[in-house]
Coordinates of C-alpha atoms and ligand atoms in Angstrom, one line a residue:
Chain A
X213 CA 130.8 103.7 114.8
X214 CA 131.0 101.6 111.5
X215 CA 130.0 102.6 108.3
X216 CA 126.7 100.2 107.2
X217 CA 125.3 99.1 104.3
X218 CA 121.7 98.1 103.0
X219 CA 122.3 94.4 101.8
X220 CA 118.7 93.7 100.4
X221 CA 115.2 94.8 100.9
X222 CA 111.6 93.7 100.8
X223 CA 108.2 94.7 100.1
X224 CA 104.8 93.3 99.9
X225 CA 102.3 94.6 97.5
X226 CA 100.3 97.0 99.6
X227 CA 96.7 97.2 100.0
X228 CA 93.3 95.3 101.2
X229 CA 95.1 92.0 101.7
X230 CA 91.8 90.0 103.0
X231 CA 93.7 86.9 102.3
X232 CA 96.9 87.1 103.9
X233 CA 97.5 87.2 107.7
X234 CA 99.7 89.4 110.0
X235 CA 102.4 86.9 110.5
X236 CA 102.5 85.9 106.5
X237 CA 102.5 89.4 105.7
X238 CA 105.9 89.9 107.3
X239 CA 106.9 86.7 106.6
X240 CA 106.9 87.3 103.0
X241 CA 108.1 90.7 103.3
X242 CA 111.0 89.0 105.2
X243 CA 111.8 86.3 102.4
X244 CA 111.7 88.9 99.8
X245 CA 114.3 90.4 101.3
X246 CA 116.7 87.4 101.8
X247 CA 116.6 86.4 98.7
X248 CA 117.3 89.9 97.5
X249 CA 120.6 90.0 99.1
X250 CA 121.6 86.6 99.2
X251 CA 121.4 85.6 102.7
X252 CA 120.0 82.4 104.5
X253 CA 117.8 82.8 107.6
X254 CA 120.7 81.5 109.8
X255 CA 122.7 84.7 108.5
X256 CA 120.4 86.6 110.6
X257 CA 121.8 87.7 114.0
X258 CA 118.9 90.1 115.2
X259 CA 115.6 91.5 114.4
X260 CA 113.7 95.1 114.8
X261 CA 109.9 95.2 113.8
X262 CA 108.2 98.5 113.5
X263 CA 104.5 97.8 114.6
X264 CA 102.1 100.1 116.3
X265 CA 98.7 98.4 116.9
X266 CA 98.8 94.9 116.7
X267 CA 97.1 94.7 120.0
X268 CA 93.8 96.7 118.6
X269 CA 93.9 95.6 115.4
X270 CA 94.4 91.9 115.7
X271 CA 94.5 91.3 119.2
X272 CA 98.0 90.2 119.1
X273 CA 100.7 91.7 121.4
X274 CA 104.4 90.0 121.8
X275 CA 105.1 90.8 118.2
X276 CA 108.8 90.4 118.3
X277 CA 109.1 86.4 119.0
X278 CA 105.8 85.9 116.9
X279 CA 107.8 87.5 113.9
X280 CA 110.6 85.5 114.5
X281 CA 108.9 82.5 115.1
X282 CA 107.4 82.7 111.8
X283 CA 110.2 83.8 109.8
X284 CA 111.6 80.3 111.1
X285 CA 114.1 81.6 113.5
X286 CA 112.9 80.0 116.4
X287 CA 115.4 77.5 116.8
X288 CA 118.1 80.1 116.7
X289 CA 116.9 82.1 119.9
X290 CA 117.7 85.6 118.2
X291 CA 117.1 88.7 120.1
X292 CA 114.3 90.3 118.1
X293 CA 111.8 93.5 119.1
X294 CA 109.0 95.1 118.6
X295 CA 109.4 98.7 118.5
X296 CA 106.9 101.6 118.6
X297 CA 106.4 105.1 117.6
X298 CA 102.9 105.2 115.9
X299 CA 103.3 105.9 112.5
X300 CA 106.7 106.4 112.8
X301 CA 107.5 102.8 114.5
X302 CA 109.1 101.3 110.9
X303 CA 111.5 104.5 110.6
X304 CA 112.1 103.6 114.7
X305 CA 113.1 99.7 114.0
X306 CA 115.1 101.1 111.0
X307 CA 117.4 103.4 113.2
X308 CA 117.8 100.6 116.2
X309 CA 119.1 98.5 113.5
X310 CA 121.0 101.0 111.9
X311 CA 122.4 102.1 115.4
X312 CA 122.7 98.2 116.4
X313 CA 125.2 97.3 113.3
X314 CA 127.1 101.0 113.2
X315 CA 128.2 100.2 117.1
X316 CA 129.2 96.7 116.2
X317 CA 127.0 94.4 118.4
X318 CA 126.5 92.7 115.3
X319 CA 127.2 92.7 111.7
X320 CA 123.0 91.0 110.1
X321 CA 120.4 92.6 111.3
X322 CA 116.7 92.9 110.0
X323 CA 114.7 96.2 110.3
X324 CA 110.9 95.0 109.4
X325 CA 107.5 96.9 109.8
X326 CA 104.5 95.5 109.5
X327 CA 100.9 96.7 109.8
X328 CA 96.9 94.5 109.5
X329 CA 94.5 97.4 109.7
X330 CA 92.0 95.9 107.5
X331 CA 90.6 92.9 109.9
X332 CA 88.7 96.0 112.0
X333 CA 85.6 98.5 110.7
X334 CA 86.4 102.3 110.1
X335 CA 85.1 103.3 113.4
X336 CA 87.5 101.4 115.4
X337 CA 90.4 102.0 112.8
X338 CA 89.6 105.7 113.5
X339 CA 89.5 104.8 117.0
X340 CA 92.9 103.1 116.9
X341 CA 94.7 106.1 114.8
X342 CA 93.6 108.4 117.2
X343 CA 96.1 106.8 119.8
X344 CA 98.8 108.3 118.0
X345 CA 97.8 111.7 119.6
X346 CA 97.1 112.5 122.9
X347 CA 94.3 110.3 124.0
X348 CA 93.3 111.8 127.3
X349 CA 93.3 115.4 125.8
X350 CA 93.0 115.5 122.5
X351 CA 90.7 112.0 121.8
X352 CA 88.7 112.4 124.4
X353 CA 87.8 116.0 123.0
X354 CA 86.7 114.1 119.6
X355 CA 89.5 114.9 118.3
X356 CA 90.2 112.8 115.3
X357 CA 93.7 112.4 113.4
X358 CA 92.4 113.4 110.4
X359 CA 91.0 116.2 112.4
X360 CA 94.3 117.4 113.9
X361 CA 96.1 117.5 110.3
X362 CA 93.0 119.4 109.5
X363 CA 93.5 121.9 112.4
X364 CA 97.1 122.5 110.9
X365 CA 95.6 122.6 107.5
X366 CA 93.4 125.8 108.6
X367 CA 95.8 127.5 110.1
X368 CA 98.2 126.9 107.1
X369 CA 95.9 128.0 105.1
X370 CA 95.1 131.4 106.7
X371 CA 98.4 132.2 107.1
X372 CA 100.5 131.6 103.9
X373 CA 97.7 131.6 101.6
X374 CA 97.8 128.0 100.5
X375 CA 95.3 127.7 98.2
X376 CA 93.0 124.5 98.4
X377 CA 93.5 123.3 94.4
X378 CA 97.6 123.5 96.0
X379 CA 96.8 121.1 98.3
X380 CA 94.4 118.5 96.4
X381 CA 97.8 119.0 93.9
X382 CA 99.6 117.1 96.7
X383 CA 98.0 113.9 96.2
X384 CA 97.5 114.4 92.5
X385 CA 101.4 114.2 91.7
X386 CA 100.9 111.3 94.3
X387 CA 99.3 109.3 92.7
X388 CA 100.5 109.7 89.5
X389 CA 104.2 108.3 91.4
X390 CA 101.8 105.3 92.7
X391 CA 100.4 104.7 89.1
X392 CA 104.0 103.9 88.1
X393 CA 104.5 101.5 91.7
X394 CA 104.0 97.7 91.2
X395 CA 103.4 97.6 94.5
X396 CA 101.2 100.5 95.4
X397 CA 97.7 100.3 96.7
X398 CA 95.9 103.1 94.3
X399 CA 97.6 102.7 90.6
X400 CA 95.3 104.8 89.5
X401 CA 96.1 108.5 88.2
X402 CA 93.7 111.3 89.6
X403 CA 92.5 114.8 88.7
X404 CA 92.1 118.1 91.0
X405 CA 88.5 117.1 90.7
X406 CA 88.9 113.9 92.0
X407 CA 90.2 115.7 95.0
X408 CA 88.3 118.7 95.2
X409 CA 85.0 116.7 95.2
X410 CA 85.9 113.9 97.6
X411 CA 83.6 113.4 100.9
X412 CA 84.7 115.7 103.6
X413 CA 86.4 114.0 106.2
X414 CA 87.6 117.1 108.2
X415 CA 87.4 120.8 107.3
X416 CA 89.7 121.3 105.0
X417 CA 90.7 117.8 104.3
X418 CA 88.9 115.5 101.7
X419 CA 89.0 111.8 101.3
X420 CA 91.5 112.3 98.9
X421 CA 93.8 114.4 101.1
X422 CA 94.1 111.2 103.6
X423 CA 96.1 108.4 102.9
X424 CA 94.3 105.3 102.8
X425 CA 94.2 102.2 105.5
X426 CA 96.0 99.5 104.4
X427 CA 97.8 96.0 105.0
X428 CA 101.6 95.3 104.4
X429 CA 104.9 95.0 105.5
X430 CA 108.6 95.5 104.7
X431 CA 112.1 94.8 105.6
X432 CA 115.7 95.8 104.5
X433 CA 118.9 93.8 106.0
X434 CA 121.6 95.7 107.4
X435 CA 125.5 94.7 107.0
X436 CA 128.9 96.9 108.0
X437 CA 130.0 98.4 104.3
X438 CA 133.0 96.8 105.0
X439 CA 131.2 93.3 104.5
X440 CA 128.4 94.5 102.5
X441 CA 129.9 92.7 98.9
X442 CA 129.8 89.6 100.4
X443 CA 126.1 89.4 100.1
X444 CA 125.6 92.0 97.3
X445 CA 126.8 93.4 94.5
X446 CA 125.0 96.8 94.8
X447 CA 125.2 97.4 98.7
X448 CA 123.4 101.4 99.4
X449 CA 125.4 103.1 102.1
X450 CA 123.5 104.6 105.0
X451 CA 124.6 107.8 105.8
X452 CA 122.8 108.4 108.2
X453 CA 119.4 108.1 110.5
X454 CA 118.4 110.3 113.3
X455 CA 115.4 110.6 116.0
X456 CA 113.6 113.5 117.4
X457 CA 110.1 114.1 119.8
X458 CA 108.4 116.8 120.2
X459 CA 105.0 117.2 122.4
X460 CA 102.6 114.7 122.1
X461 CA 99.4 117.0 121.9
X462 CA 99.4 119.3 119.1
X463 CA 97.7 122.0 121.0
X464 CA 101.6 122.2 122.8
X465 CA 103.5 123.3 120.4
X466 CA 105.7 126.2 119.8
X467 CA 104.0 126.3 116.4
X468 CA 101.0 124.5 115.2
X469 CA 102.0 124.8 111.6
X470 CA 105.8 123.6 112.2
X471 CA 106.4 120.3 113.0
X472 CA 109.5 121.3 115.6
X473 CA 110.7 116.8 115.3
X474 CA 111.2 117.5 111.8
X475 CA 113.3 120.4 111.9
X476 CA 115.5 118.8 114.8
X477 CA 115.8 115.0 113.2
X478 CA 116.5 116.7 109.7
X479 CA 119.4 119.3 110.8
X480 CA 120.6 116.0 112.8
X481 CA 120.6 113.7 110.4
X482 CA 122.3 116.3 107.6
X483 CA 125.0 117.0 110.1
X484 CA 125.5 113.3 110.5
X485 CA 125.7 112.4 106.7
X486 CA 127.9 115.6 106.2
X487 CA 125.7 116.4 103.1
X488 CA 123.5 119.1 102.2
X489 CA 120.0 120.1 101.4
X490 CA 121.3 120.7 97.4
X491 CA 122.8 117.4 97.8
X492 CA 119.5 114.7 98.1
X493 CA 117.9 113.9 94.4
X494 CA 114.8 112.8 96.1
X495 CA 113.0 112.7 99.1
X496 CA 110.0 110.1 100.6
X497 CA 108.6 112.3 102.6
X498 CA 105.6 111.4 105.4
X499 CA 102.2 112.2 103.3
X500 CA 99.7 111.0 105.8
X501 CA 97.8 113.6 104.8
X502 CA 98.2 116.5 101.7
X503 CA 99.2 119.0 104.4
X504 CA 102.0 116.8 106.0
X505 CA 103.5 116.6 102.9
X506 CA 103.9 120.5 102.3
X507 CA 105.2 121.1 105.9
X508 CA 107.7 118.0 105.6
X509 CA 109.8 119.9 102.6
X510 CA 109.6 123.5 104.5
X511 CA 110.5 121.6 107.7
X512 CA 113.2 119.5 106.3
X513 CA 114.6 122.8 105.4
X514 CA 114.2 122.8 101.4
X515 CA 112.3 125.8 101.0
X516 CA 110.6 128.3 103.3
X517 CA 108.0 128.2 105.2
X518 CA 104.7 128.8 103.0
X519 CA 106.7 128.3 100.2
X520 CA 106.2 124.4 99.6
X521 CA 102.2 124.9 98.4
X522 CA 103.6 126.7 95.1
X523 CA 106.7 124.6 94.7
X524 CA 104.2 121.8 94.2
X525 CA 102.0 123.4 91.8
X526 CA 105.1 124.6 89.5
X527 CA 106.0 121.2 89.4
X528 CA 109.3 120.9 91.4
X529 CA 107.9 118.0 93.4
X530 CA 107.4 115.8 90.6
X531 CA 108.7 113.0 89.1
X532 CA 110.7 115.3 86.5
X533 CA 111.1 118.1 88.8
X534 CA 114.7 119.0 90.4
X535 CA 113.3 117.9 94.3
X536 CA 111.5 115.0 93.8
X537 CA 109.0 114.3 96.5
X538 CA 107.6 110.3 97.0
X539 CA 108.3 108.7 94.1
X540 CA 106.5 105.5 95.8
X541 CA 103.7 107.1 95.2
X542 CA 103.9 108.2 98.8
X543 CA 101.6 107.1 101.8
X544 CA 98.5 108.8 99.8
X545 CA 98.7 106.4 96.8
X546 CA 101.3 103.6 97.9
X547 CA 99.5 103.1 101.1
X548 CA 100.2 103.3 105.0
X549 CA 100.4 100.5 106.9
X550 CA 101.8 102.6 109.5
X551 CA 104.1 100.1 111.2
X552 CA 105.5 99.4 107.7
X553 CA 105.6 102.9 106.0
X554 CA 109.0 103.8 107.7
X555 CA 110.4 101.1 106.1
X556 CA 108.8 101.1 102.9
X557 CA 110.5 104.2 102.7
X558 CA 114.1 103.1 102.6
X559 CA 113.0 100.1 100.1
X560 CA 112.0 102.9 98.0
X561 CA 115.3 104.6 98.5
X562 CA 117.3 101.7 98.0
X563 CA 115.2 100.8 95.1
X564 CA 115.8 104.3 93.2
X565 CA 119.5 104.7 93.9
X566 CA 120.5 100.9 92.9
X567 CA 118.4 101.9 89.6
X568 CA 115.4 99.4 89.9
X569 CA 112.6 101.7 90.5
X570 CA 111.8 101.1 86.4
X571 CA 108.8 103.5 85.3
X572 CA 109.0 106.4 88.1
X573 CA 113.7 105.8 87.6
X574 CA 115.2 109.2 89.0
X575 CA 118.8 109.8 88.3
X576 CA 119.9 110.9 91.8
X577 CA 123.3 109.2 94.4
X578 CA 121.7 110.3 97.4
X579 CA 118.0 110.3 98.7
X580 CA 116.7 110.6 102.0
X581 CA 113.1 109.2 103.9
X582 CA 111.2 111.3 106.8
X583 CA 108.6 109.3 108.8
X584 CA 106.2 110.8 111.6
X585 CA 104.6 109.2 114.7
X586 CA 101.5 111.2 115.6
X587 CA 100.9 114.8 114.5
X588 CA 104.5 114.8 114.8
X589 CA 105.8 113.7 118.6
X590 CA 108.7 111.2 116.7
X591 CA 109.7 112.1 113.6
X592 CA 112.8 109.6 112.3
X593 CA 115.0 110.6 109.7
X594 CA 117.2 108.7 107.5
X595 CA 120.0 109.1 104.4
X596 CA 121.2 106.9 101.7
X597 CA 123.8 107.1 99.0
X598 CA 125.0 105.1 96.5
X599 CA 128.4 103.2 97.3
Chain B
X77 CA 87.3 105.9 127.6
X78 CA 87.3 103.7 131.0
X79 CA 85.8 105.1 134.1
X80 CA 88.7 105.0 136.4
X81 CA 91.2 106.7 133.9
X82 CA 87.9 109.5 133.3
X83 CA 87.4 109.9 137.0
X84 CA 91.1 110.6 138.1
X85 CA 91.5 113.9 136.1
X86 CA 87.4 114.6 136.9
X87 CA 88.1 117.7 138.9
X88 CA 90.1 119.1 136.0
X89 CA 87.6 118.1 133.6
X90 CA 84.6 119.5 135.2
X91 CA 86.2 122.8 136.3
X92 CA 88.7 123.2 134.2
X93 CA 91.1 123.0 136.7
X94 CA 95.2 122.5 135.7
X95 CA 98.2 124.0 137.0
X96 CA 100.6 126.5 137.6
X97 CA 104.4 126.8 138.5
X98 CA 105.0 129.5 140.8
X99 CA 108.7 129.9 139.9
X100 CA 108.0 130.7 136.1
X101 CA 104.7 131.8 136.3
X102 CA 103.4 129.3 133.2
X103 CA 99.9 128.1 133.0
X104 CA 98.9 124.3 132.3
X105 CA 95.8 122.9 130.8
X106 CA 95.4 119.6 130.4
X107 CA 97.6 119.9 134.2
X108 CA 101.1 118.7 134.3
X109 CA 102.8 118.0 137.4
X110 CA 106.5 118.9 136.6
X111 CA 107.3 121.9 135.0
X112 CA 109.1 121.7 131.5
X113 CA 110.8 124.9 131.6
X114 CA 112.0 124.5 135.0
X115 CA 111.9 120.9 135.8
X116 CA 113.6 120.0 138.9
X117 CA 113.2 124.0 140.3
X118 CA 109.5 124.4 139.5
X119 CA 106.5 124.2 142.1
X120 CA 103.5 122.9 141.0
X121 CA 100.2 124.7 142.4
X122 CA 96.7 124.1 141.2
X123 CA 94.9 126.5 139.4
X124 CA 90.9 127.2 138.1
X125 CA 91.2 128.9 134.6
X126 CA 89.0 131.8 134.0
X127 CA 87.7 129.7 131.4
X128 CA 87.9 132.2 128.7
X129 CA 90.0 132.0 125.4
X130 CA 90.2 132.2 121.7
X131 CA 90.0 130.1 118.6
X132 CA 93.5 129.2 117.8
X133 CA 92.5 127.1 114.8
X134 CA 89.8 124.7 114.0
X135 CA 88.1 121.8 111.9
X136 CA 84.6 120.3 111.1
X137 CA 84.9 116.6 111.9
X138 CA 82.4 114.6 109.4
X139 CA 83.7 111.6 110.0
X140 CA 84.2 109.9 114.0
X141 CA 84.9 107.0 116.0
X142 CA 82.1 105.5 117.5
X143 CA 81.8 107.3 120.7
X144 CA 81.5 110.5 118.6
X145 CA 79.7 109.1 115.2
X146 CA 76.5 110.4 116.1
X147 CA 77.6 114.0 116.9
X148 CA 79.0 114.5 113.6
X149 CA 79.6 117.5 111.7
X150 CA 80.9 118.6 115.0
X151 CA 83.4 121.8 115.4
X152 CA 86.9 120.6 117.1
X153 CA 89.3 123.3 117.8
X154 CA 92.6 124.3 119.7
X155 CA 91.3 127.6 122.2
X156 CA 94.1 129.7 123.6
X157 CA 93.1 130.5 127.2
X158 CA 93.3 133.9 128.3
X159 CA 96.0 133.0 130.7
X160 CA 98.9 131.7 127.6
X161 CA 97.7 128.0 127.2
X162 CA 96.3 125.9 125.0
X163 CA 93.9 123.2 125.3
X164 CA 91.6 121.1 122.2
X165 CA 88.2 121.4 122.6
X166 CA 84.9 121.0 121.1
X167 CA 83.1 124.2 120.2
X168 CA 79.5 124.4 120.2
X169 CA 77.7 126.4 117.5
X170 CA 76.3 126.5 113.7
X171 CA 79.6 124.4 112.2
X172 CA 80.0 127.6 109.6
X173 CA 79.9 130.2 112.3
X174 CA 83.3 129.1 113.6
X175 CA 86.4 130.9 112.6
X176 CA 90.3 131.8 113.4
X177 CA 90.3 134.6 116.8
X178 CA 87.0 133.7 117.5
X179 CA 86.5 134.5 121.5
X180 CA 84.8 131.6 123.4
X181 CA 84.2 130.9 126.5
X182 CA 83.5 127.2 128.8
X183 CA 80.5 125.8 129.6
X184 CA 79.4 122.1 131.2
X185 CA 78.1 119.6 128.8
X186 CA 78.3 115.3 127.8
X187 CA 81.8 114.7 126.7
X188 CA 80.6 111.0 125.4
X189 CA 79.8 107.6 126.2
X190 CA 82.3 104.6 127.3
X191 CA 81.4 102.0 124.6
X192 CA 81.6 99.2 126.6
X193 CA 79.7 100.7 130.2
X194 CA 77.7 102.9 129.0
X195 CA 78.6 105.4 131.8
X196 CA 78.4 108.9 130.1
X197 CA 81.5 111.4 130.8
X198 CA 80.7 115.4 131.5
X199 CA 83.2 118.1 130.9
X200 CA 84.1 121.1 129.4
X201 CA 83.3 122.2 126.1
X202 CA 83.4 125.9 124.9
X203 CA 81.0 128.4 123.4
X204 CA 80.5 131.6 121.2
X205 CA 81.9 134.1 123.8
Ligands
ZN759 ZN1 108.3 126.6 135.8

């Protein structure tokens, strides 16, 4: 296994893009990211895109030569794929190109998500999301996704004593991170009121609890370390990305209150870097919903469980706190285009430690990104240092 | 949902019929057919649930996809059957009446409609025990 190296990253603004297709959307996420690290399109020997629904939500399937197609590599006849994990499927395309450079079949290689959620109505977006869980017995029950976050939300709640102002707090340090993101979809700082009287969406969760639907895409380029200064002059070393599943139905697991991916792909993925908890500055953590956020820290391993609730109200998860939790603004006030999050992730990362990340700037060498598919069936984990 | 993919797990849905594995003893519902704690060595058996359980945790959906938009508030909820496993389900009562441990028991009712047929799809739901 080589050592590899981020070599330049890309993001689109994130939000209601009504004016900018599918294809553009990763075509400019794409170009971004060549020009950040220097490379012309011929440079690029492969392609991964993270996608989960182009099928539903623009009828388009066969993602992976559409993408390069448009990106102009046509003519080269690169090998490039679409991969899939739900929410998860940008972390998933940023681990087979992570795995796909560290084993040497080849040295420039895009990892890309992309997501267009906003072509179809709120019903059938619903409808779409809800494919992430277990369709024929969990969807077919009426089962929403919101709905099964809010099922672990009740339980959560009854059994540590989360209170809800802790929770609306989650998005409230969110988007006061997003407020400081050019790119973010809500720049917009918000109170506990603001949360606390949203619309119910499900019982416990508000609208302000969910993260929103949105378009956008990203991509980072991937080079060995050893060649990384070639294209860059401040290459971010990954130290490591790992993979986990876990059942696909919620109702199956050992815990409903643990997500038992996040605790397997985090002690993987810590043994792998050969760092430790006390080592990671920050974290981008998977917010789909308030919740999510507060079982990703405990389940990462960086407090106890039931202990992540009062963390956040003290303030440790803020921008100025000593653990630092989605600085993006997260996928509550950034956005979630859900093929694109896991990615959007490590352009955060690498954005932060190469000291570009301007008005939300932590001082931190190492930070680290969790991204989930479903109520937690893939859960892909990934850290970053500086070189 | 489409019809055939409805109609091939029908029996279960109706009767709340899943399985067993006779070498472990475990209970499934929603059925599978290979056993995950003994894979290769377990044997698969039918089995009708008693059909009684408990409220394992729950939430008030106020907002649905369109084959549920016009049930809404509606009570969803994970149920514990008596026999160790666990299943989501909708639960039929006053949406503030609900609550963690509550007992429940199966009944038969309309499960929803397939957008583009029309055909309407029966199953099991639970109620107040
Ligand atoms: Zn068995």
């Amino acid at each position: 296994m080589r050592d590899v190296a981020v070599i330049g990253v890309g993001c689109t603004k994130f939000g209601e893009k009504w004016d900018t297709s599918f294809r553009n959307l990763f075509v400019e996420a794409g170009g971004l990211a060549l020009e950040d690290g220097n490379l012309s399109g011929d440079q690029i020997e492969e392609i991964f895109v993270g996608n989960m629904s182009a099928g539903r939500f623009v009828e388009q399937e066969h993602v992976g030569a559409l993408i390069a197609d448009y990106a102009g590599l046509a003519t080269d006849n690169i090998p490039s794929t679409r991969v899939e994990a739900a929410c998860a499927s940008g972390g998933l395309a940023f681990r087979q190109a992570y795995t796909t450079v560290a084993s040497g079949m080849a040295d420039v290689v895009v990892a890309a998500g992309v997501e267009k959620m906003t072509d179809v109505g709120t019903e059938m977006t619903t409808d779409v999301l809800a494919a992430a869980a277990d369709r024929e017995w969990e969807g077919i029950a009426g089962a929403t996704f919101p709905g099964l976050y809010a099922m672990i939300a009740t339980l959560y709640m009854d059994r540590y004593g989360l209170t809800r102002e802790q929770l609306a707090q989650v998005a409230v340090k969110n988007h006061a991170n997003g407020e400081k993101n050019p790119n973010a979809q809500f720049r917009k700082a918000i109170t506990l009121d603001t949360v606390l009287q949203s619309t119910l969406v499900a019982d416990p969760l508000r609208l302000f609890d969910c993260s929103p639907v949105t378009d956008g895409a990203a991509a980072v380029i991937l080079a060995p370390l050893e060649r990384a200064r070639e294209f860059t002059d401040t290459p971010v070393r990954v130290l490591g990305s790992s993979q986990a599943s876990s059942t696909i139905a919620l109702h199956d697991r050992r815990d409903i209150c643990t997500l038992d991916a996040t605790v397997a792909a985090g002690n993987r993925v810590f043994e792998m870097a050969k760092v430790e908890r006390k080592d990671i500055g920050f974290i981008e953590v998977h917010d789909c919903f308030t919740i999510a956020e507060l079982c990703a820290i405990e389940d990462l391993g960086f407090c106890k469980k039931g202990e992540a609730g009062k963390l956040t109200e003290e303030g440790v998860t803020a921008l100025n706190g000593s653990l630092p939790v989605n600085p993006s603004g997260g996928l509550k006030a950034c956005g979630h285009p859900v093929g694109a999050t896991g990615i959007k992730q490590v352009y955060e990362v690498v954005r932060q430690l190469r000291g570009e990340a301007e008005g939300r700037q932590i001082d931190a060498d190492i930070g680290m990104t969790h991204n989930v598919g479903g109520t937690g069936a893939t859960v892909v984990c990934s850290i970053l240092g500086r070189v | 949902m489409t019809v055939p993919r409805f109609w091939r797990k029908q029996q279960s849905r109706y009767n709340l019929i899943g399985t067993t594995c006779s070498t472990c003893g475990q209970y499934f519902y929603p059925p599978r057919n290979f056993c995950p704690e003994c894979r290769r060595d377990g044997k698969i058996n039918e089995h009708k649930f008693k059909g009684t359980g408990k409220v394992v945790t729950y939430s008030i959906i106020r907002s649905a996809s369109d084959q549920f938009s016009l049930l809404t508030p509606y009570v969803i909820a994970i149920i514990e059957l008596d026999e160790g496993c666990r299943l989501t389900s909708q639960v039929i009562c006053e949406i503030d009446a609900v609550y963690i441990g509550m007992p429940v028991k199966q009944t038969f009712r309309r499960l929803g409609t397939d957008g583009g047929s029309g055909a309407i799809f029966y199953g099991t739901k639970f109620i107040p025990a």
